[in-house]
Coordinates of C-alpha atoms in Angstrom, one line a residue:
Chain A
X9 CA 90.5 -76.5 -152.4
X10 CA 90.5 -80.2 -152.2
X11 CA 94.2 -80.4 -152.8
X12 CA 94.9 -78.0 -150.0
X13 CA 92.6 -79.8 -147.6
X14 CA 94.3 -83.1 -148.5
X15 CA 97.7 -81.5 -147.9
X16 CA 96.6 -80.1 -144.6
X17 CA 95.5 -83.6 -143.5
X18 CA 98.7 -85.0 -144.7
X19 CA 100.6 -82.5 -142.5
X20 CA 98.4 -83.4 -139.6
X21 CA 99.0 -87.1 -139.9
X22 CA 102.7 -87.3 -140.7
X23 CA 104.7 -88.1 -137.6
X24 CA 107.4 -85.6 -136.6
X25 CA 111.0 -86.7 -136.9
X26 CA 113.7 -85.0 -134.8
X27 CA 116.8 -86.5 -136.3
X28 CA 119.0 -84.2 -138.3
X29 CA 119.5 -85.1 -141.9
X30 CA 119.8 -81.7 -143.4
X31 CA 123.1 -82.1 -145.1
X32 CA 122.2 -85.2 -147.0
X33 CA 118.5 -84.7 -147.6
X34 CA 118.0 -81.0 -147.6
X35 CA 115.3 -81.4 -145.0
X36 CA 114.9 -79.8 -141.6
X37 CA 113.7 -80.9 -138.2
X38 CA 111.3 -78.6 -136.4
X39 CA 114.2 -77.6 -134.1
X40 CA 116.4 -76.8 -137.1
X41 CA 113.6 -74.7 -138.6
X42 CA 113.4 -72.7 -135.4
X43 CA 117.2 -72.2 -135.4
X44 CA 117.2 -71.1 -139.0
X45 CA 114.3 -68.8 -138.3
X46 CA 116.1 -67.2 -135.3
X47 CA 119.0 -66.6 -137.6
X48 CA 116.9 -65.0 -140.3
X49 CA 115.1 -62.8 -137.8
X50 CA 118.4 -61.8 -136.1
X51 CA 120.3 -60.9 -139.3
X52 CA 117.5 -59.6 -141.4
X53 CA 115.0 -58.0 -139.1
X54 CA 112.3 -57.3 -141.8
X55 CA 111.4 -60.9 -141.0
X56 CA 109.8 -61.6 -137.7
X57 CA 108.3 -64.6 -135.8
X58 CA 104.6 -64.6 -135.2
X59 CA 105.3 -63.7 -131.6
X60 CA 102.7 -63.4 -128.9
X61 CA 99.6 -63.0 -131.0
X62 CA 97.9 -66.1 -129.5
X63 CA 94.3 -65.1 -130.4
X64 CA 94.5 -65.5 -134.1
X65 CA 97.0 -68.4 -134.4
X66 CA 96.4 -72.1 -134.7
X67 CA 99.3 -73.6 -132.8
X68 CA 101.2 -76.7 -133.6
X69 CA 102.8 -78.3 -130.6
X70 CA 106.1 -79.3 -132.2
X71 CA 107.0 -75.6 -132.5
X72 CA 107.3 -73.0 -129.7
X73 CA 104.1 -70.9 -129.3
X74 CA 105.8 -67.7 -130.3
X75 CA 107.7 -69.3 -133.3
X76 CA 105.0 -70.9 -135.3
X77 CA 105.7 -69.1 -138.5
X78 CA 107.8 -66.3 -140.0
X79 CA 106.3 -63.3 -141.6
X80 CA 107.5 -60.2 -143.5
X81 CA 105.0 -57.6 -144.5
X82 CA 104.5 -55.1 -147.2
X83 CA 107.2 -56.4 -149.5
X84 CA 107.1 -54.4 -152.8
X85 CA 106.5 -56.0 -156.1
X86 CA 107.0 -53.6 -159.0
X87 CA 106.6 -55.8 -162.0
X88 CA 104.8 -59.0 -162.9
X89 CA 106.8 -62.2 -163.3
X90 CA 106.5 -62.2 -167.1
X91 CA 108.2 -58.8 -167.4
X92 CA 111.4 -60.4 -166.1
X93 CA 111.6 -62.5 -169.1
X94 CA 111.5 -59.4 -171.3
X95 CA 114.2 -57.6 -169.4
X96 CA 117.0 -59.2 -171.4
X97 CA 115.7 -58.0 -174.8
X98 CA 114.9 -54.4 -174.0
X99 CA 117.5 -51.9 -172.8
X100 CA 116.4 -48.4 -172.2
X101 CA 113.5 -47.5 -174.4
X102 CA 112.5 -44.2 -175.6
X103 CA 109.3 -43.4 -173.8
X104 CA 107.9 -40.7 -176.0
X105 CA 108.1 -37.0 -176.1
X106 CA 105.6 -36.2 -173.4
X107 CA 107.6 -37.8 -170.7
X108 CA 111.1 -36.5 -170.5
X109 CA 111.7 -38.4 -167.4
X110 CA 115.2 -38.9 -165.8
X111 CA 115.4 -42.6 -165.8
X112 CA 117.6 -44.0 -163.1
X113 CA 117.0 -47.7 -163.2
X114 CA 116.4 -50.0 -166.1
X115 CA 113.5 -51.4 -164.2
X116 CA 111.8 -48.0 -164.2
X117 CA 112.4 -47.7 -167.9
X118 CA 111.1 -51.2 -168.4
X119 CA 108.0 -50.4 -166.5
X120 CA 107.3 -47.4 -168.7
X121 CA 108.0 -49.3 -171.9
X122 CA 105.8 -52.1 -171.0
X123 CA 103.1 -49.6 -170.1
X124 CA 103.4 -48.0 -173.5
X125 CA 100.6 -50.3 -174.6
X126 CA 98.4 -48.5 -172.1
X127 CA 99.0 -45.1 -173.5
X128 CA 96.4 -45.4 -176.1
X129 CA 93.9 -46.1 -173.3
X130 CA 94.6 -42.9 -171.5
X131 CA 91.9 -40.2 -172.0
X132 CA 92.8 -37.6 -174.5
X133 CA 93.1 -34.8 -171.9
X134 CA 95.8 -36.6 -170.0
X135 CA 97.8 -37.3 -173.1
X136 CA 97.9 -33.7 -173.9
X137 CA 98.9 -32.6 -170.5
X138 CA 102.6 -32.0 -170.2
X139 CA 102.9 -31.6 -166.6
X140 CA 106.4 -30.5 -165.7
X141 CA 107.4 -30.1 -162.1
X142 CA 110.0 -27.5 -162.0
X143 CA 110.0 -27.5 -158.3
X144 CA 109.0 -23.8 -158.0
X145 CA 105.3 -24.1 -158.4
X146 CA 103.9 -24.8 -154.9
X147 CA 100.4 -25.1 -156.0
X148 CA 101.1 -27.8 -158.5
X149 CA 103.1 -29.6 -155.9
X150 CA 100.2 -29.8 -153.6
X151 CA 97.8 -31.0 -156.1
X152 CA 99.8 -33.4 -158.1
X153 CA 102.5 -34.8 -156.0
X154 CA 102.2 -38.4 -155.2
X155 CA 104.8 -39.4 -152.6
X156 CA 106.0 -42.3 -154.6
X157 CA 107.1 -40.2 -157.5
X158 CA 108.5 -37.3 -155.5
X159 CA 111.9 -37.8 -157.1
X160 CA 110.9 -37.7 -160.7
X161 CA 111.0 -34.7 -162.8
X162 CA 107.6 -35.4 -164.2
X163 CA 104.7 -36.6 -162.3
X164 CA 103.7 -40.1 -163.6
X165 CA 100.0 -40.3 -163.7
X166 CA 99.7 -43.7 -165.3
X167 CA 98.2 -46.5 -163.2
X168 CA 100.9 -48.0 -161.0
X169 CA 101.9 -51.7 -161.3
X170 CA 103.2 -51.7 -157.7
X171 CA 101.8 -54.3 -155.5
X172 CA 102.7 -55.4 -151.9
X173 CA 103.0 -58.8 -150.5
X174 CA 103.0 -60.3 -147.0
X175 CA 105.1 -63.4 -147.0
X176 CA 104.8 -66.3 -144.6
X177 CA 107.1 -69.2 -144.0
X178 CA 106.0 -72.1 -141.9
X179 CA 107.1 -75.7 -141.4
X180 CA 105.7 -78.5 -143.5
X181 CA 105.7 -81.7 -141.5
X182 CA 105.0 -84.0 -144.5
X183 CA 107.9 -82.7 -146.5
X184 CA 110.1 -81.6 -143.6
X185 CA 111.0 -78.3 -145.3
X186 CA 109.8 -74.7 -145.0
X187 CA 106.7 -73.8 -146.9
X188 CA 106.0 -70.4 -148.4
X189 CA 102.7 -68.5 -148.5
X190 CA 102.0 -65.3 -150.3
X191 CA 99.2 -62.8 -149.6
X192 CA 99.1 -59.9 -152.1
X193 CA 97.7 -56.5 -152.0
X194 CA 97.1 -53.9 -154.6
X195 CA 98.6 -50.4 -154.5
X196 CA 95.6 -49.1 -152.6
X197 CA 95.4 -52.0 -150.1
X198 CA 92.7 -54.2 -151.6
X199 CA 93.6 -57.9 -151.4
X200 CA 94.7 -59.5 -154.7
X201 CA 92.7 -62.3 -156.2
X202 CA 94.5 -65.6 -156.6
X203 CA 94.6 -65.1 -160.4
X204 CA 96.3 -61.7 -159.9
X205 CA 98.8 -63.3 -157.5
X206 CA 99.6 -66.0 -160.0
X207 CA 100.9 -63.2 -162.3
X208 CA 103.7 -62.7 -159.8
X209 CA 104.8 -66.3 -160.0
X210 CA 107.2 -67.4 -162.7
X211 CA 105.4 -69.3 -165.5
X212 CA 107.3 -72.5 -164.9
X213 CA 106.0 -72.8 -161.4
X214 CA 102.6 -71.3 -161.8
X215 CA 100.7 -74.4 -163.0
X216 CA 102.8 -77.0 -161.2
X217 CA 103.5 -75.8 -157.7
X218 CA 101.3 -72.9 -156.8
X219 CA 98.2 -73.6 -154.8
X220 CA 95.4 -71.4 -153.6
X221 CA 94.6 -72.0 -150.0
X222 CA 93.7 -70.1 -146.9
X223 CA 96.5 -69.6 -144.4
X224 CA 96.3 -72.7 -142.2
X225 CA 98.0 -71.2 -139.2
X226 CA 95.8 -68.1 -138.9
X227 CA 92.2 -68.0 -137.9
X228 CA 89.8 -66.4 -140.4
X229 CA 89.8 -66.8 -144.1
X230 CA 93.1 -65.3 -145.5
X231 CA 93.4 -66.4 -149.1
X232 CA 96.9 -67.0 -150.1
X233 CA 99.0 -68.7 -152.8
X234 CA 101.4 -71.3 -151.5
X235 CA 104.4 -72.8 -153.1
X236 CA 104.1 -76.6 -152.9
X237 CA 107.1 -77.9 -151.0
X238 CA 107.6 -81.2 -152.7
X239 CA 110.7 -80.1 -154.6
X240 CA 112.2 -77.9 -151.9
X241 CA 114.3 -80.6 -150.2
X242 CA 115.9 -81.6 -153.5
X243 CA 116.6 -78.0 -154.5
X244 CA 118.2 -77.2 -151.1
X245 CA 120.3 -80.4 -151.3
X246 CA 121.6 -79.3 -154.7
X247 CA 122.3 -75.8 -153.6
X248 CA 124.1 -76.9 -150.5
X249 CA 126.2 -79.4 -152.6
X250 CA 127.1 -76.5 -154.8
X251 CA 128.3 -74.4 -151.9
X252 CA 130.3 -77.3 -150.5
X253 CA 132.0 -78.3 -153.7
X254 CA 132.7 -74.7 -154.6
X255 CA 134.3 -74.0 -151.2
X256 CA 136.4 -77.1 -151.1
X257 CA 137.5 -76.5 -154.7
X258 CA 138.5 -73.0 -153.7
X259 CA 140.4 -74.3 -150.8
X260 CA 142.3 -76.9 -152.8
X261 CA 143.3 -74.3 -155.3
X262 CA 144.9 -72.0 -152.8
X263 CA 144.8 -72.9 -149.1
X264 CA 145.5 -69.3 -148.1
X265 CA 143.0 -67.5 -150.2
X266 CA 139.5 -68.5 -151.0
X267 CA 137.2 -67.5 -153.8
X268 CA 135.4 -64.3 -153.1
X269 CA 131.9 -65.6 -153.3
X270 CA 132.4 -68.6 -151.2
X271 CA 134.5 -67.6 -148.2
X272 CA 135.7 -70.1 -145.7
X273 CA 134.4 -69.0 -142.4
X274 CA 135.1 -72.0 -140.3
X275 CA 138.5 -73.1 -139.3
X276 CA 137.6 -76.8 -139.4
X277 CA 137.1 -78.8 -142.5
X278 CA 133.4 -78.4 -142.8
X279 CA 132.8 -76.6 -146.1
X280 CA 129.1 -76.9 -146.0
X281 CA 126.4 -74.5 -144.9
X282 CA 125.4 -74.2 -141.3
X283 CA 121.8 -75.2 -140.7
X284 CA 120.9 -71.8 -139.4
X285 CA 121.8 -70.3 -142.9
X286 CA 119.2 -72.6 -144.5
X287 CA 116.4 -70.1 -144.8
X288 CA 118.6 -67.4 -146.3
X289 CA 119.5 -69.9 -149.1
X290 CA 115.9 -71.0 -149.3
X291 CA 114.8 -67.4 -149.9
X292 CA 117.3 -67.0 -152.7
X293 CA 115.7 -70.0 -154.4
X294 CA 112.3 -68.5 -153.8
X295 CA 113.4 -65.5 -155.8
X296 CA 113.5 -67.6 -158.9
X297 CA 109.9 -68.6 -158.2
X298 CA 108.7 -65.1 -157.5
X299 CA 111.1 -62.8 -159.4
X300 CA 109.2 -59.6 -158.8
X301 CA 108.7 -59.8 -155.1
X302 CA 111.6 -57.9 -153.5
X303 CA 111.9 -59.6 -150.2
X304 CA 115.5 -58.5 -149.9
X305 CA 117.0 -61.1 -152.2
X306 CA 120.3 -59.3 -151.9
X307 CA 121.0 -60.7 -148.5
X308 CA 124.3 -62.4 -148.2
X309 CA 124.0 -64.8 -145.4
X310 CA 126.5 -67.5 -146.2
Chain B
X21 CA 152.3 -55.0 -131.4
X22 CA 150.1 -57.0 -129.0
X23 CA 151.0 -54.6 -126.2
X24 CA 150.0 -51.6 -128.3
X25 CA 146.6 -53.2 -129.1
X26 CA 146.1 -54.0 -125.5
X27 CA 146.9 -50.4 -124.5
X28 CA 144.4 -49.2 -127.1
X29 CA 141.8 -51.5 -125.7
X30 CA 142.3 -50.4 -122.1
X31 CA 142.8 -46.7 -122.9
X32 CA 140.7 -44.5 -120.6
X33 CA 139.6 -41.0 -119.9
X34 CA 138.9 -39.2 -116.7
X35 CA 135.4 -37.8 -116.9
X36 CA 133.4 -35.5 -114.6
X37 CA 129.7 -35.7 -115.1
X38 CA 127.8 -32.8 -113.7
X39 CA 124.0 -32.5 -113.6
X40 CA 122.8 -29.7 -115.8
X41 CA 121.5 -26.7 -113.9
X42 CA 118.2 -26.9 -115.7
X43 CA 117.3 -30.3 -114.2
X44 CA 119.0 -30.4 -110.8
X45 CA 117.1 -29.9 -107.6
X46 CA 118.1 -26.5 -106.2
X47 CA 120.5 -26.5 -103.3
X48 CA 121.9 -30.0 -104.0
X49 CA 125.4 -30.2 -102.6
X50 CA 128.2 -30.5 -105.2
X51 CA 129.0 -34.1 -104.2
X52 CA 125.5 -35.3 -105.1
X53 CA 125.3 -33.6 -108.5
X54 CA 128.7 -34.5 -109.7
X55 CA 130.1 -37.9 -110.5
X56 CA 133.7 -38.7 -111.4
X57 CA 134.3 -41.8 -113.5
X58 CA 136.8 -43.4 -115.7
X59 CA 135.5 -43.9 -119.2
X60 CA 137.1 -46.2 -121.7
X61 CA 138.1 -44.6 -124.9
X62 CA 137.0 -47.6 -126.9
X63 CA 133.4 -47.7 -125.8
X64 CA 130.2 -45.6 -126.1
X65 CA 129.1 -42.9 -123.8
X66 CA 125.6 -44.3 -123.9
X67 CA 126.8 -47.5 -122.3
X68 CA 127.6 -45.5 -119.1
X69 CA 124.2 -43.9 -118.9
X70 CA 122.5 -46.4 -116.6
X71 CA 125.3 -46.2 -113.9
X72 CA 125.4 -42.4 -114.2
X73 CA 121.6 -41.9 -114.0
X74 CA 121.4 -44.3 -111.1
X75 CA 124.0 -42.3 -109.2
X76 CA 122.7 -38.8 -110.0
X77 CA 119.1 -39.5 -110.8
X78 CA 117.8 -38.8 -107.3
X79 CA 118.5 -35.2 -107.5
X80 CA 116.7 -34.2 -110.6
X81 CA 113.4 -32.4 -110.9
X82 CA 112.2 -34.4 -113.9
X83 CA 110.7 -37.8 -114.0
X84 CA 112.2 -40.2 -116.4
X85 CA 111.2 -43.5 -117.9
X86 CA 114.5 -45.2 -118.3
X87 CA 118.2 -44.3 -118.1
X88 CA 118.6 -44.0 -121.9
X89 CA 115.6 -42.1 -123.2
X90 CA 115.8 -38.3 -123.3
X91 CA 119.2 -38.1 -121.7
X92 CA 122.2 -36.6 -123.4
X93 CA 125.6 -35.1 -122.6
X94 CA 126.9 -31.6 -123.4
X95 CA 130.4 -30.3 -123.5
X96 CA 130.9 -26.6 -123.3
X97 CA 127.2 -26.2 -124.1
X98 CA 127.5 -28.3 -127.2
X99 CA 125.5 -31.6 -127.4
X100 CA 127.8 -34.6 -127.6
X101 CA 126.8 -37.4 -130.0
X102 CA 126.7 -40.9 -128.4
X103 CA 127.3 -42.8 -131.6
X104 CA 131.1 -42.5 -131.8
X105 CA 133.7 -44.0 -129.5
X106 CA 134.4 -41.9 -126.4
X107 CA 138.0 -41.4 -127.2
X108 CA 137.3 -40.0 -130.6
X109 CA 134.8 -37.5 -129.2
X110 CA 137.2 -36.4 -126.5
X111 CA 140.0 -35.9 -129.0
X112 CA 137.8 -33.9 -131.3
X113 CA 135.9 -31.8 -128.8
X114 CA 138.6 -30.9 -126.3
X115 CA 142.0 -29.4 -126.3
X116 CA 144.4 -29.6 -123.4
X117 CA 143.8 -26.2 -122.1
X118 CA 140.1 -26.7 -121.4
X119 CA 140.5 -30.1 -119.8
X120 CA 143.1 -29.6 -117.2
X121 CA 142.2 -29.1 -113.7
X122 CA 144.1 -25.8 -113.4
X123 CA 146.8 -27.1 -111.0
X124 CA 150.4 -26.6 -111.7
X125 CA 152.0 -28.2 -114.7
X126 CA 153.3 -31.4 -113.2
X127 CA 150.1 -32.0 -111.3
X128 CA 147.8 -31.3 -114.1
X129 CA 145.1 -34.0 -114.7
X130 CA 143.3 -34.3 -117.9
X131 CA 139.6 -34.4 -117.2
X132 CA 136.7 -34.2 -119.5
X133 CA 133.8 -32.2 -118.0
X134 CA 130.5 -33.2 -119.3
X135 CA 127.0 -32.0 -118.4
X136 CA 124.2 -34.5 -118.1
X137 CA 121.0 -33.1 -119.5
X138 CA 117.5 -34.3 -119.8
X139 CA 114.5 -33.0 -121.8
X140 CA 111.4 -33.8 -123.8
X141 CA 113.0 -32.5 -126.9
X142 CA 116.5 -33.4 -127.9
X143 CA 118.7 -30.5 -129.1
X144 CA 119.3 -30.5 -132.9
X145 CA 122.1 -32.8 -134.0
X146 CA 121.5 -35.5 -131.4
X147 CA 120.3 -38.9 -132.5
X148 CA 117.3 -39.8 -130.2
X149 CA 118.2 -42.8 -128.1
X150 CA 114.7 -44.4 -128.0
X151 CA 115.5 -48.1 -127.7
X152 CA 118.3 -48.1 -125.1
X153 CA 121.0 -50.7 -125.3
X154 CA 119.5 -52.4 -128.3
X155 CA 119.8 -49.3 -130.3
X156 CA 123.4 -48.8 -129.4
X157 CA 124.0 -52.4 -130.3
X158 CA 122.2 -52.0 -133.7
X159 CA 124.1 -48.9 -134.4
X160 CA 127.4 -50.6 -133.7
X161 CA 126.4 -53.5 -135.8
X162 CA 125.7 -51.2 -138.7
X163 CA 129.1 -49.5 -138.4
X164 CA 130.7 -52.9 -138.6
X165 CA 128.7 -53.8 -141.6
X166 CA 130.0 -50.7 -143.3
X167 CA 133.5 -51.4 -142.2
X168 CA 133.3 -55.0 -143.4
X169 CA 132.0 -53.9 -146.7
X170 CA 134.8 -51.4 -147.1
X171 CA 137.5 -53.9 -146.1
X172 CA 136.3 -56.8 -148.1
X173 CA 134.1 -55.5 -150.9
X174 CA 131.1 -57.3 -149.4
X175 CA 129.3 -57.6 -146.1
X176 CA 129.2 -61.3 -146.4
X177 CA 131.5 -62.0 -143.5
X178 CA 129.6 -60.2 -140.9
X179 CA 126.3 -61.3 -142.3
X180 CA 127.2 -64.9 -142.1
X181 CA 128.4 -64.8 -138.5
X182 CA 126.4 -67.3 -136.4
X183 CA 124.2 -65.8 -133.7
X184 CA 126.5 -67.1 -130.9
X185 CA 129.6 -65.5 -132.6
X186 CA 127.8 -62.3 -133.1
X187 CA 126.6 -62.1 -129.6
X188 CA 130.0 -62.9 -128.3
X189 CA 131.4 -60.0 -130.3
X190 CA 129.0 -57.6 -128.7
X191 CA 129.4 -59.1 -125.3
X192 CA 133.1 -58.8 -125.5
X193 CA 132.6 -55.0 -125.5
X194 CA 130.3 -55.0 -122.6
X195 CA 132.4 -57.3 -120.4
X196 CA 135.7 -56.0 -121.8
X197 CA 137.0 -59.3 -122.8
X198 CA 139.6 -58.6 -125.5
X199 CA 140.4 -62.2 -126.6
X200 CA 136.7 -62.7 -127.5
X201 CA 136.7 -59.5 -129.4
X202 CA 139.8 -60.4 -131.3
X203 CA 138.6 -63.8 -132.1
X204 CA 135.5 -62.6 -133.9
X205 CA 137.2 -59.6 -135.5
X206 CA 139.7 -62.0 -137.1
X207 CA 136.8 -63.6 -138.9
X208 CA 135.9 -60.3 -140.5
X209 CA 139.4 -59.3 -141.7
X210 CA 141.8 -61.0 -144.1
X211 CA 145.2 -59.4 -143.7
X212 CA 146.4 -59.5 -147.3
X213 CA 143.1 -59.1 -149.1
X214 CA 141.9 -55.8 -147.8
X215 CA 140.2 -53.8 -150.4
X216 CA 139.9 -50.4 -148.8
X217 CA 140.7 -49.0 -145.3
X218 CA 137.7 -47.9 -143.2
X219 CA 138.8 -44.5 -142.0
X220 CA 137.0 -41.5 -140.7
X221 CA 138.6 -38.1 -140.5
X222 CA 137.4 -35.2 -138.4
X223 CA 139.0 -32.0 -139.4
X224 CA 139.5 -28.8 -137.5
X225 CA 136.6 -27.0 -139.2
X226 CA 134.3 -29.8 -137.9
X227 CA 133.8 -31.5 -141.2
X228 CA 133.5 -35.2 -140.9
X229 CA 134.8 -37.2 -143.8
X230 CA 134.9 -40.8 -144.8
X231 CA 137.3 -41.0 -147.7
X232 CA 137.7 -44.0 -149.9
X233 CA 141.3 -45.2 -149.4
X234 CA 142.3 -48.3 -151.4
X235 CA 144.7 -50.7 -149.8
X236 CA 147.4 -51.0 -152.4
X237 CA 150.3 -53.3 -152.4
X238 CA 152.7 -50.3 -152.2
X239 CA 152.8 -48.7 -148.8
X240 CA 150.5 -45.8 -148.2
X241 CA 151.4 -43.5 -145.4
X242 CA 149.2 -41.3 -143.3
X243 CA 150.8 -38.4 -145.1
X244 CA 149.7 -39.8 -148.5
X245 CA 146.1 -40.3 -147.2
X246 CA 146.0 -36.7 -145.9
X247 CA 147.4 -35.3 -149.1
X248 CA 144.8 -37.2 -151.1
X249 CA 142.2 -35.4 -149.0
X250 CA 143.9 -32.0 -149.4
X251 CA 144.8 -31.9 -145.8
X252 CA 148.1 -30.4 -145.0
X253 CA 149.7 -31.8 -141.9
X254 CA 151.9 -29.2 -140.2
X255 CA 152.9 -27.9 -136.8
X256 CA 149.5 -26.6 -135.8
X257 CA 147.5 -29.1 -137.9
X258 CA 148.4 -32.5 -136.6
X259 CA 146.9 -35.9 -136.9
X260 CA 145.7 -37.4 -133.7
X261 CA 144.7 -41.0 -133.3
X262 CA 143.7 -42.5 -130.0
X263 CA 144.8 -39.3 -128.3
X264 CA 148.3 -39.3 -129.5
X265 CA 150.0 -37.3 -132.3
X266 CA 150.9 -39.7 -135.0
X267 CA 153.9 -39.3 -137.2
X268 CA 152.8 -38.9 -140.8
X269 CA 155.0 -41.4 -142.4
X270 CA 153.4 -44.3 -140.6
X271 CA 152.0 -47.0 -142.9
X272 CA 148.2 -46.6 -142.9
X273 CA 147.4 -50.3 -142.9
X274 CA 149.6 -50.7 -139.9
X275 CA 147.8 -47.8 -138.2
X276 CA 144.5 -49.4 -138.9
X277 CA 145.6 -52.7 -137.6
X278 CA 146.8 -51.2 -134.3
X279 CA 144.4 -48.3 -133.7
X280 CA 141.1 -49.0 -135.3
X281 CA 138.1 -48.5 -133.0
X282 CA 135.6 -51.0 -131.7
X283 CA 133.2 -50.1 -134.5
X284 CA 135.7 -51.1 -137.2
X285 CA 136.8 -47.6 -138.2
X286 CA 140.1 -45.8 -137.8
X287 CA 139.4 -42.4 -136.5
X288 CA 141.8 -39.5 -137.3
X289 CA 141.3 -36.1 -135.7
X290 CA 143.0 -33.2 -137.3
X291 CA 143.8 -30.4 -135.0

């Protein structure tokens, strides 16, 4: 609590700079943050600006009133962060005789295999129930169908590990980079406790950069976990350097063709990222911090 | 080459819009319930709705919120989808006998007769147009995302367009400024590194197909493409692109380059 109060004070007291240094330092000015946010919202509309909800928002004057922070809501999170370390070892596991489920993704099979430990906790009656949905029995459908599992051949009645997150991005004046806040919810809508939310942050980052604090830009007490921005500038600098060197390398190899992943989109010599693509790259990095939270990490914005 | 592309860009259709009997005020004179316009082949019918509704909207018995919502066109009693380029719809829906004005052969004028309808419930098969121009733009953007993916194996190119570039792309369609359109389109295509050709085929039995046609280094002709889809091109079963019958030994990549529509796809109508 103290740490977050201190960081809020620091934000408040640090003067705003408007000179662009983003290529060399990985930092953003408030104007660049707005530009990058506009681009994100334009290309990936699951993200929105805060808009005209003036009642509940604490406004900072260096950002436009309707662009104080970016938000995306109800982002699914199927597995906890630790599960992603195990994914490499386990392929498709046999999930036992009672559940002859058609497994489509390895993630689903992973979920079932990691939940095997829970099987012993299921009451006996449930274990003996072999509920097969053959699609013809209307009565069963009505009683047992859970919309989430409508595609499965067998109704899964084990507790779900699905969670939802609202993600917020705002501007950190002291570090001059975007700052990420997470608010999690359980499958049935109850807010997650900070400890539960920590489960969705990769172990490396959990103790070092995750902070519990209420959302500073909203009124009321919204508990969230924020990712401390001290390293963001450095990471962005490194990532952008990678893009730049990869593109110029590709261009030197063959001036006509470029490497598939790093395409040359500008006719002039600038191989770097545009500042408006900053947040797309930033979100890719965030995926490593919160591997389970599926905020459309597949977006290809550069 | 350039001239051909220019002609495609400027290609147009004569259209007669008539207010549907179900919504027109009784005893309206013909001149006030009928509107003749020239519609560009390479545009969307929905883009013309505001002008049409403004002209004809005074003589309808229904109240309407805006010129996009709950309006649709019908041809021969069949609802016309708004999400495909006008030229494609015309080529598919009409044949020359139903579109001529009935004058003698040398004075015959091709005219597409559409009915303008309005209702609280859309007929089945029509995509509800709830968000006006923005929805048309979004739909067009998504077609280009598809086309970009088909062409390049990834949607990266269109997803990394800057906002000004992207807006210029859309605006070039509204203001009909071909150089702007070409400038942005070039960013999405690489001439020699095309993976597949975005092509959509509408067959005579009304099936709408989007086959996967790889762009090989050896020339692939229209005939080859049709054969791969089990379509036999013959005298009464011809391939029509942009309103003209295309010879089947044309190179398909060339055809795409010249005749692809504003949504990134090459449309072939088989009739």
